[in-house]
Short mmCIF file of C-alpha atoms and ligand atoms in Angstrom, two decimals:
data_model
loop_
_atom_site.label_atom_id
_atom_site.label_comp_id
_atom_site.label_asym_id
_atom_site.label_seq_id
_atom_site.Cartn_x
_atom_site.Cartn_y
_atom_site.Cartn_z
CA UNK A 133 81.60 334.16 359.85
CA UNK A 134 77.90 334.35 360.77
CA UNK A 135 76.63 331.76 363.27
CA UNK A 136 76.11 328.45 361.46
CA UNK A 137 77.40 329.72 358.11
CA UNK A 138 79.84 326.80 357.94
CA UNK A 139 76.86 324.50 357.31
CA UNK A 140 76.07 326.04 353.90
CA UNK A 141 76.23 323.22 351.29
CA UNK A 142 77.08 320.66 353.98
CA UNK A 143 75.15 317.40 353.94
CA UNK A 144 73.26 316.91 357.20
CA UNK A 145 71.45 313.63 357.87
CA UNK A 146 68.87 313.80 360.66
CA UNK A 147 67.04 310.79 362.04
CA UNK A 148 63.74 311.42 363.82
CA UNK A 149 63.04 314.29 361.42
CA UNK A 150 59.31 313.60 361.06
CA UNK A 151 58.46 315.65 364.18
CA UNK A 152 59.76 317.57 367.18
CA UNK A 153 63.44 318.38 367.61
CA UNK A 154 64.51 316.58 364.42
CA UNK A 155 62.00 318.47 362.26
CA UNK A 156 63.03 321.80 363.80
CA UNK A 157 66.70 320.95 363.23
CA UNK A 158 66.00 320.12 359.58
CA UNK A 159 64.27 323.45 359.03
CA UNK A 160 67.06 325.36 360.78
CA UNK A 161 69.82 323.59 358.84
CA UNK A 162 68.02 324.13 355.52
CA UNK A 163 67.68 327.82 356.37
CA UNK A 164 71.47 327.88 356.64
CA UNK A 165 71.75 326.43 353.13
CA UNK A 166 72.58 322.85 354.11
CA UNK A 167 71.52 319.83 352.08
CA UNK A 168 69.38 317.73 354.40
CA UNK A 169 68.45 314.04 354.49
CA UNK A 170 65.31 313.46 356.56
CA UNK A 171 64.70 310.12 358.24
CA UNK A 172 61.93 308.62 360.32
CA UNK A 173 59.24 306.00 359.80
CA UNK A 174 56.24 308.28 359.09
CA UNK A 175 56.49 309.36 355.45
CA UNK A 176 53.73 311.98 355.87
CA UNK A 177 55.71 313.51 358.75
CA UNK A 178 58.86 313.61 356.64
CA UNK A 179 56.92 315.20 353.76
CA UNK A 180 55.64 317.89 356.11
CA UNK A 181 59.17 318.62 357.29
CA UNK A 182 60.43 318.68 353.70
CA UNK A 183 57.74 321.21 352.75
CA UNK A 184 58.79 323.44 355.68
CA UNK A 185 62.45 323.15 354.67
CA UNK A 186 61.71 323.96 351.04
CA UNK A 187 59.97 327.18 352.05
CA UNK A 188 63.41 328.44 353.08
CA UNK A 189 65.06 327.53 349.82
CA UNK A 190 65.60 329.19 346.51
CA UNK A 191 64.46 327.50 343.27
CA UNK A 192 68.01 326.35 342.35
CA UNK A 193 68.27 324.46 345.65
CA UNK A 194 65.36 322.13 344.83
CA UNK A 195 66.45 318.54 345.44
CA UNK A 196 68.59 319.54 348.40
CA UNK A 197 66.08 317.98 350.81
CA UNK A 198 65.86 314.21 350.53
CA UNK A 199 63.74 311.71 352.45
CA UNK A 200 64.92 308.31 353.61
CA UNK A 201 62.23 306.48 355.58
CA UNK A 202 63.31 303.52 357.69
CA UNK A 203 62.80 301.94 361.09
CA UNK A 204 65.81 302.82 363.23
CA UNK A 205 65.16 299.88 365.56
CA UNK A 206 65.86 297.52 362.65
CA UNK A 207 69.61 297.97 363.10
CA UNK A 208 70.50 294.91 361.00
CA UNK A 209 69.72 297.04 357.94
CA UNK A 210 72.03 299.90 358.95
CA UNK A 211 74.69 299.35 356.26
CA UNK A 212 72.01 299.22 353.54
CA UNK A 213 70.36 302.40 354.89
CA UNK A 214 73.69 304.25 355.06
CA UNK A 215 74.44 303.29 351.46
CA UNK A 216 71.09 304.78 350.43
CA UNK A 217 71.82 307.96 352.39
CA UNK A 218 75.19 308.31 350.65
CA UNK A 219 73.53 307.78 347.25
CA UNK A 220 71.86 311.23 347.52
CA UNK A 221 74.91 313.52 347.80
CA UNK A 222 77.84 311.04 347.96
CA UNK A 223 78.74 312.20 351.46
CA UNK A 224 77.39 312.99 354.93
CA UNK A 225 79.13 315.83 356.77
CA UNK A 226 76.93 315.88 359.86
CA UNK A 227 74.99 312.90 361.18
CA UNK A 228 72.40 313.70 363.85
CA UNK A 229 71.10 310.52 365.51
CA UNK A 230 67.99 312.00 367.05
CA UNK A 231 65.37 309.24 366.59
CA UNK A 232 64.12 308.14 369.96
CA UNK A 233 61.19 306.72 371.85
CA UNK A 234 60.43 307.27 375.51
CA UNK A 235 58.81 305.06 378.15
CA UNK A 236 56.01 305.47 380.67
CA UNK A 237 55.94 302.18 382.58
CA UNK A 238 57.23 300.40 385.64
CA UNK A 239 60.06 298.06 384.67
CA UNK A 240 58.25 294.99 386.03
CA UNK A 241 55.24 295.84 383.88
CA UNK A 242 57.24 296.39 380.69
CA UNK A 243 56.99 293.66 378.07
CA UNK A 244 60.19 292.26 376.57
CA UNK A 245 59.29 293.56 373.10
CA UNK A 246 58.96 297.10 374.48
CA UNK A 247 62.41 296.81 376.08
CA UNK A 248 63.83 295.70 372.72
CA UNK A 249 62.10 298.53 370.83
CA UNK A 250 63.43 301.22 373.17
CA UNK A 251 67.01 299.89 373.32
CA UNK A 252 67.15 299.12 369.60
CA UNK A 253 65.81 302.54 368.59
CA UNK A 254 67.64 304.76 371.06
CA UNK A 255 70.93 302.94 371.38
CA UNK A 256 71.66 300.12 368.93
CA UNK A 257 70.00 301.94 366.03
CA UNK A 258 72.51 304.76 366.50
CA UNK A 259 75.44 302.43 367.13
CA UNK A 260 75.03 300.53 363.88
CA UNK A 261 74.34 303.61 361.74
CA UNK A 262 77.47 305.24 363.18
CA UNK A 263 79.44 302.04 362.58
CA UNK A 264 78.57 302.20 358.90
CA UNK A 265 79.10 305.99 358.60
CA UNK A 266 82.43 306.35 360.43
CA UNK A 267 84.72 304.56 357.95
CA UNK A 268 83.34 306.83 355.23
CA UNK A 269 84.00 309.92 357.36
CA UNK A 270 87.45 308.61 358.28
CA UNK A 271 88.31 308.24 354.62
CA UNK A 272 87.47 311.91 354.03
CA UNK A 273 89.10 312.88 357.33
CA UNK A 274 86.16 315.01 358.38
CA UNK A 275 82.70 314.76 359.86
CA UNK A 276 80.48 315.33 362.84
CA UNK A 277 78.42 312.73 364.65
CA UNK A 278 75.86 314.11 367.11
CA UNK A 279 73.65 311.82 369.17
CA UNK A 280 70.64 313.10 371.06
CA UNK A 281 70.39 311.96 374.65
CA UNK A 282 68.46 313.20 377.63
CA UNK A 283 69.02 314.37 381.18
CA UNK A 284 67.81 310.90 382.16
CA UNK A 285 71.02 309.76 380.45
CA UNK A 286 72.69 311.36 383.49
CA UNK A 287 70.43 309.96 386.21
CA UNK A 288 67.60 307.46 386.56
CA UNK A 289 63.93 308.15 387.07
CA UNK A 290 60.91 305.98 387.88
CA UNK A 291 58.89 304.79 384.85
CA UNK A 292 61.95 305.33 382.62
CA UNK A 293 64.27 302.41 383.54
CA UNK A 294 64.79 301.21 379.97
CA UNK A 295 64.68 304.66 378.35
CA UNK A 296 67.16 305.99 380.90
CA UNK A 297 69.46 302.99 380.38
CA UNK A 298 69.35 303.41 376.60
CA UNK A 299 70.36 307.07 376.97
CA UNK A 300 73.06 306.33 379.59
CA UNK A 301 74.53 303.89 377.06
CA UNK A 302 74.83 306.71 374.52
CA UNK A 303 76.96 308.71 376.98
CA UNK A 304 79.59 305.97 377.34
CA UNK A 305 79.46 305.28 373.62
CA UNK A 306 80.02 308.93 372.69
CA UNK A 307 82.84 309.43 375.19
CA UNK A 308 84.73 306.37 373.96
CA UNK A 309 84.10 307.10 370.30
CA UNK A 310 85.15 310.75 370.62
CA UNK A 311 88.52 309.64 371.99
CA UNK A 312 89.00 307.10 369.19
CA UNK A 313 88.20 309.31 366.20
CA UNK A 314 89.67 312.64 367.29
CA UNK A 315 92.82 311.80 365.26
CA UNK A 316 90.62 311.49 362.14
CA UNK A 317 89.29 315.03 362.52
CA UNK A 318 85.84 313.73 363.45
CA UNK A 319 83.84 315.39 366.21
CA UNK A 320 81.49 313.32 368.33
CA UNK A 321 78.91 315.38 370.19
CA UNK A 322 76.39 314.36 372.78
CA UNK A 323 73.22 316.45 372.95
CA UNK A 324 71.66 316.30 376.40
CA UNK A 325 68.05 317.45 376.26
CA UNK A 326 66.13 318.54 379.32
CA UNK A 327 62.55 319.49 378.58
CA UNK A 328 61.54 320.39 375.04
CA UNK A 329 57.96 321.03 373.99
CA UNK A 330 57.42 318.15 371.54
CA UNK A 331 55.12 315.14 371.29
CA UNK A 332 57.72 312.82 372.88
CA UNK A 333 55.41 311.95 375.79
CA UNK A 334 52.45 311.32 373.45
CA UNK A 335 54.65 308.92 371.47
CA UNK A 336 56.12 307.27 374.62
CA UNK A 337 55.43 303.56 375.12
CA UNK A 338 53.49 302.01 377.97
CA UNK A 339 54.51 298.57 379.26
CA UNK A 340 52.22 296.77 376.82
CA UNK A 341 53.59 298.65 373.81
CA UNK A 342 50.66 301.05 373.34
CA UNK A 343 51.29 304.78 373.34
CA UNK A 344 50.96 307.00 376.39
CA UNK A 345 49.19 309.72 374.34
CA UNK A 346 49.40 312.45 377.01
CA UNK A 347 51.34 315.69 377.00
CA UNK A 348 53.53 315.71 380.12
CA UNK A 349 53.78 318.82 382.23
CA UNK A 350 57.58 318.90 381.81
CA UNK A 351 57.34 318.94 378.02
CA UNK A 352 54.44 321.41 378.10
CA UNK A 353 56.66 323.79 380.09
CA UNK A 354 59.77 323.03 378.04
CA UNK A 355 61.62 325.20 375.54
CA UNK A 356 60.33 325.20 371.97
CA UNK A 357 61.76 322.75 369.44
CA UNK A 358 62.95 325.73 367.36
CA UNK A 359 64.84 327.18 370.30
CA UNK A 360 66.32 323.76 370.99
CA UNK A 361 67.41 323.37 367.35
CA UNK A 362 69.11 326.78 367.40
CA UNK A 363 71.07 325.81 370.53
CA UNK A 364 72.13 322.50 368.99
CA UNK A 365 73.34 324.21 365.82
CA UNK A 366 75.19 326.86 367.84
CA UNK A 367 76.93 324.09 369.82
CA UNK A 368 77.80 322.08 366.71
CA UNK A 369 79.18 325.19 365.00
CA UNK A 370 81.51 325.64 367.97
CA UNK A 371 82.54 321.97 367.89
CA UNK A 372 81.22 321.37 371.40
CA UNK A 373 81.52 317.83 372.78
CA UNK A 374 78.39 318.15 374.91
CA UNK A 375 75.44 320.41 374.24
CA UNK A 376 72.84 320.95 376.95
CA UNK A 377 69.44 322.06 375.65
CA UNK A 378 66.02 322.58 377.20
CA UNK A 379 67.50 323.07 380.64
CA UNK A 380 64.50 324.71 382.25
CA UNK A 381 64.68 325.81 385.91
CA UNK A 382 63.16 322.49 386.91
CA UNK A 383 65.72 320.50 384.89
CA UNK A 384 68.53 322.66 386.30
CA UNK A 385 67.38 321.98 389.86
CA UNK A 386 67.22 318.20 389.27
CA UNK A 387 70.72 318.20 387.73
CA UNK A 388 72.07 320.31 390.60
CA UNK A 389 70.60 318.04 393.28
CA UNK A 390 71.79 314.90 391.51
CA UNK A 391 75.34 316.24 391.24
CA UNK A 392 75.83 317.91 394.59
CA UNK A 393 73.24 316.29 396.90
CA UNK A 394 72.77 312.74 395.53
CA UNK A 395 71.19 311.53 398.79
CA UNK A 396 68.58 314.31 398.64
CA UNK A 397 68.03 313.61 394.94
CA UNK A 398 67.33 309.91 395.74
CA UNK A 399 65.04 310.89 398.61
CA UNK A 400 62.96 313.17 396.39
CA UNK A 401 62.87 310.83 393.39
CA UNK A 402 61.64 307.90 395.50
CA UNK A 403 58.79 310.01 396.79
CA UNK A 404 57.94 312.09 393.72
CA UNK A 405 54.96 311.35 391.55
CA UNK A 406 56.60 310.96 388.16
CA UNK A 407 54.32 310.68 385.12
N1 LIG B 1 61.29 316.45 374.08
C1 LIG B 1 62.01 316.30 375.18
O1 LIG B 1 61.72 316.90 376.23
C2 LIG B 1 63.22 315.40 375.14
C3 LIG B 1 63.97 315.29 376.32
C4 LIG B 1 65.09 314.49 376.30
C5 LIG B 1 65.47 313.82 375.15
N2 LIG B 1 64.72 313.93 374.02
C6 LIG B 1 65.16 313.17 372.85
O2 LIG B 1 65.03 313.96 371.69
C7 LIG B 1 64.88 313.11 370.55
C8 LIG B 1 63.76 313.65 369.68
O3 LIG B 1 62.52 313.54 370.37
P1 LIG B 1 61.37 314.63 370.28
O4 LIG B 1 61.27 315.28 371.59
O5 LIG B 1 61.54 315.46 369.07
O6 LIG B 1 60.06 313.69 370.17
P2 LIG B 1 59.20 313.17 368.91
O7 LIG B 1 58.47 314.28 368.30
O8 LIG B 1 58.44 312.01 369.43
O9 LIG B 1 60.31 312.70 367.88
C9 LIG B 1 60.87 311.43 367.89
C10 LIG B 1 61.38 311.14 366.49
O10 LIG B 1 62.01 309.86 366.50
C11 LIG B 1 61.51 309.09 365.44
N3 LIG B 1 61.49 307.67 365.75
C12 LIG B 1 60.98 307.08 366.85
N4 LIG B 1 61.08 305.75 366.73
C13 LIG B 1 61.67 305.52 365.53
C14 LIG B 1 62.05 304.35 364.83
N5 LIG B 1 61.84 303.11 365.33
N6 LIG B 1 62.62 304.48 363.61
C15 LIG B 1 62.84 305.70 363.09
N7 LIG B 1 62.51 306.84 363.69
C16 LIG B 1 61.94 306.74 364.90
C17 LIG B 1 60.10 309.60 365.20
O11 LIG B 1 59.75 309.38 363.84
P3 LIG B 1 58.66 308.30 363.33
O12 LIG B 1 57.58 308.21 364.35
O13 LIG B 1 58.26 308.88 362.01
O14 LIG B 1 59.43 307.04 363.16
C18 LIG B 1 60.25 311.08 365.47
O15 LIG B 1 60.63 311.77 364.30
C19 LIG B 1 64.63 311.71 371.11
O16 LIG B 1 65.83 310.95 371.01
C20 LIG B 1 64.30 311.94 372.57
O17 LIG B 1 64.65 310.86 373.37
C21 LIG B 1 63.60 314.70 374.00
#
């Protein structure tokens, strides 16, 4: 079987599909013949992604790309949103919880509402969508849940206290969940992204809730979103439990130091000028 062929006619729901990694994933999945549900808040972004996806499709596949705009931080509406998602194709085979917002602020200067937005989008938004999806997957005894985390889900970094915590939470959540639903033939995969060239830093929140609006050096030097999407799909096709993407030399060095020389890692992090 050709790489990713098993996704033909599968229903893939991607949150955060209006830009970056999510948009690239949507295009790559549609190229493989999957039916894709695109989610995010910005309808114009979703429309752009849909147009890119449809370029890959034949006439008879029209309608295979659906849009479902919602605010992932509004997790109280998760059940309602999941019902809408299931109304398109009556099932979801692969759920990719990729919606996320980053942070560029000292913890002491971060307003409470910003803390809530980051945690609710990156962590609780995923938790409640997955809570509503899982029983449906369990009934069919198949499915894949993939949640997109970050290398700062493995260690902490200045100016990212809340973002890093929200991603760390995903790691514990995925590990526990994977153990619980293995018997139901459901795979839970954690995607750990290093540096990917997207607008994540432009969209990141400052302490007062306004956007950072700068392209960070790490993202500028990161792998492309297309490359990242290909790696994610390759990992999902192999049923991997953890997929590392965007591990540039810089990201590799940080991970190495953190794992094998934690004291040196702490020394450098305390003195480094993180943006
Ligand atoms: N790029 C990197 O280097 C990197 C590194 C580590 C982890 N990641 C993770 O990768 C994921 C994708 O980020 P990206 O790099 O592709 O950046 P991006 O271009 O900023 O994409 C973020 C996506 O999340 C969506 N989103 C944000 N807040 C949302 C909300 N409240 N409700 C619904 N959707 C929301 C955005 O859509 P709307 O604005 O339309 O809502 C957008 O589609 C994130 O989880 C991020 O933490 C990225």
